[in-house]
Coordinates of C-alpha atoms in Angstrom, one line a residue:
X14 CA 0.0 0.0 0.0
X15 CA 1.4 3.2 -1.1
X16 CA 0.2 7.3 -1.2
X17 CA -1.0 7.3 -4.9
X18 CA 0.4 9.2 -7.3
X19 CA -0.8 11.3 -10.3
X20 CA 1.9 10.9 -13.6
X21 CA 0.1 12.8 -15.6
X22 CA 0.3 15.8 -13.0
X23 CA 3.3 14.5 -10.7
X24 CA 1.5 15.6 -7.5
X25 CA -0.2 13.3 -5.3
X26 CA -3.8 12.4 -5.3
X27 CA -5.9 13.9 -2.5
X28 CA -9.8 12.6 -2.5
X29 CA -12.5 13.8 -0.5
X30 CA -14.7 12.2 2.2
X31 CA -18.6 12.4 2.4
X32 CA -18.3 14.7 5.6
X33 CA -16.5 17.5 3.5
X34 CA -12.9 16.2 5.1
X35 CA -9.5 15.5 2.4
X36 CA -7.5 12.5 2.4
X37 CA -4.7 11.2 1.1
X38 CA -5.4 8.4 -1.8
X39 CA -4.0 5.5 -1.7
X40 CA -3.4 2.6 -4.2
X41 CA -5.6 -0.7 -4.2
X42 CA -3.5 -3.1 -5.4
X43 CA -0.3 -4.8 -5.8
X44 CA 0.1 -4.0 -9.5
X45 CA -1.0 -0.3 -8.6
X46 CA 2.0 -0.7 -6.1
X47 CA 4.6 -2.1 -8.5
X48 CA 3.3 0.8 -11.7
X49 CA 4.1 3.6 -8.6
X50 CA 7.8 2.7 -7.8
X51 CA 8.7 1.3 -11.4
X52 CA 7.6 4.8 -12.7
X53 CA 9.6 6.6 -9.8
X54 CA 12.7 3.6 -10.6
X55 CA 12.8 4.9 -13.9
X56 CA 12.6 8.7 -13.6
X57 CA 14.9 9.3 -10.8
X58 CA 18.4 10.0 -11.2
X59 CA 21.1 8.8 -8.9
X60 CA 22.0 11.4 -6.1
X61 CA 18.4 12.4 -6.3
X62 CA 17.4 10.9 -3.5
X63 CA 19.6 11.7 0.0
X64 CA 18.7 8.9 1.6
X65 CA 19.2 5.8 -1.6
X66 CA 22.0 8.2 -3.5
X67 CA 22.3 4.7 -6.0
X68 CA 18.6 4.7 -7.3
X69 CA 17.4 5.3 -10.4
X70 CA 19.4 5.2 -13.9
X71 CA 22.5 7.7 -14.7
X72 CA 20.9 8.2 -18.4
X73 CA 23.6 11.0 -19.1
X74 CA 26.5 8.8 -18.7
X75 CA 25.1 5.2 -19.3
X76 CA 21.7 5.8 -22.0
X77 CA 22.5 9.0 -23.8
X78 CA 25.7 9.4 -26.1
X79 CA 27.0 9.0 -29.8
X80 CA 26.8 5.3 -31.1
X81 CA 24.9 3.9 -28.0
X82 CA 24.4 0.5 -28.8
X83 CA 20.4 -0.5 -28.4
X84 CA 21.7 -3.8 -26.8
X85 CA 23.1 -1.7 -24.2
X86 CA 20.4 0.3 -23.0
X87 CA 18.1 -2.6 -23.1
X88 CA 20.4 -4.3 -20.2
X89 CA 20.8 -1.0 -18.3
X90 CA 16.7 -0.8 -18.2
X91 CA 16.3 -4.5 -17.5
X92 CA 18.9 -4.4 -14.9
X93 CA 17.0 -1.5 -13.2
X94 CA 14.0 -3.1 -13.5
X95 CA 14.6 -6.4 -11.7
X96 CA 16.2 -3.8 -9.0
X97 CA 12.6 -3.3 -7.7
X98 CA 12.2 -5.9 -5.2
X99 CA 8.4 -6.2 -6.1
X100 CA 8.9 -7.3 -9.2
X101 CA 9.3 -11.5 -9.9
X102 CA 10.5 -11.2 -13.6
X103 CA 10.2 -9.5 -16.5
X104 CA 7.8 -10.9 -18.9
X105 CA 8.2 -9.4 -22.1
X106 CA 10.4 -6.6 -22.9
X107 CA 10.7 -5.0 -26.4
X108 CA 12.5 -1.8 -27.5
X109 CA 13.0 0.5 -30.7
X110 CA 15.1 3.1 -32.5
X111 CA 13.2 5.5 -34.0
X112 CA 14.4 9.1 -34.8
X113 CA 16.5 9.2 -32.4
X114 CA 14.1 8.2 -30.0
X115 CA 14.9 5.2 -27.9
X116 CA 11.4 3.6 -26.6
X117 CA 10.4 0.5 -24.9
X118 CA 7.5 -1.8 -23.7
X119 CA 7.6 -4.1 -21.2
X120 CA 5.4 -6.2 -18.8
X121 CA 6.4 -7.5 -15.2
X122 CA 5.3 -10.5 -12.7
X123 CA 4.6 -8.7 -9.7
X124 CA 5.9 -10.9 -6.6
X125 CA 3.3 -12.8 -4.2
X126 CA 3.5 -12.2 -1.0
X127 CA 1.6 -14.0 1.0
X128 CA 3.2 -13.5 4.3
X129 CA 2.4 -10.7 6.6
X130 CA 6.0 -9.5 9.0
X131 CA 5.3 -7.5 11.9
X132 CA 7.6 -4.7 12.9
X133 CA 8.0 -3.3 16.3
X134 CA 9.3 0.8 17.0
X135 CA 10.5 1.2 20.3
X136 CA 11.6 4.9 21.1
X137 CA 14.1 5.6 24.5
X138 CA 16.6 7.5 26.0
X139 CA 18.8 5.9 23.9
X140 CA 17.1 6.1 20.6
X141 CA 15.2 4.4 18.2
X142 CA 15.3 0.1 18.0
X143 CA 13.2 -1.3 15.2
X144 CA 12.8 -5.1 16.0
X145 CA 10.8 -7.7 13.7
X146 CA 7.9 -10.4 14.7
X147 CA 11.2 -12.6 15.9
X148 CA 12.7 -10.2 18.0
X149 CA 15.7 -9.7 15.3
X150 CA 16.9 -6.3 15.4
X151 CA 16.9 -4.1 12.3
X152 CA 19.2 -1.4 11.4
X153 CA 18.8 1.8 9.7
X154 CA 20.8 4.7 8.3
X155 CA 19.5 7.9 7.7

């Protein structure tokens, strides 16, 4: 489950209640999920992001340049692709040339998960400890 959001406008989605009141939208389903953070995988740049400076795709030095083989960007997307942990395999993936244009269509397996993981916060004097359903201590950095 995550906050929609709008590609066409790049904001997110608010909707509002009966009783006059806004809320945030969020998405329904797994494949909802899995559009969402493929679309954000594929238009971020690395160093966009503070906190995962190695997401997204480098398409200045890696997709865009003089005598770019197709081959090559079709491995750098793929490779990005099966990056997004949601994602089980790719499907079908096909790509084209056009006027300088470099365009690609592709469908994914989103992963089953059937298990549900509990997490447990626990804030204290001496921070924060974020422990799983088995008690196994989880480490962050921020």
């Amino acid at each position: 489950m995550d906050i929609k959001f709008d590609q066409q406008t790049f904001d997110i989605v608010l909707e509002e209640g009966g009783d006059g009141l806004v809320d945030l939208a969020i998405t329904q389903s797994p494949a909802e999920d899995l559009m969402q953070r493929l679309f954000l995988r594929l238009k971020t740049y690395p160093r966009d992001l503070f906190w995962n400076i190695n997401y997204g795709i480098d398409y200045l030095n890696t997709v865009f340049g003089r005598n770019r083989p197709k081959s090559s960007v079709d491995i750098i997307l793929r490779n990005e692709i099966n990056k997004e942990p949601m994602v089980e395999s790719i499907d079908y993936f096909e790509s084209e040339i056009f006027n300088y244009s470099y365009a690609c269509k592709f469908r994914v397996k989103v992963i089953d998960e059937p298990t549900l993981l509990t997490y447990y916060i626990l804030t204290n004097e001496n921070g924060v400890i974020l422990t799983d359903q088995d008690g196994n201590r989880l480490t962050a950095s921020i």
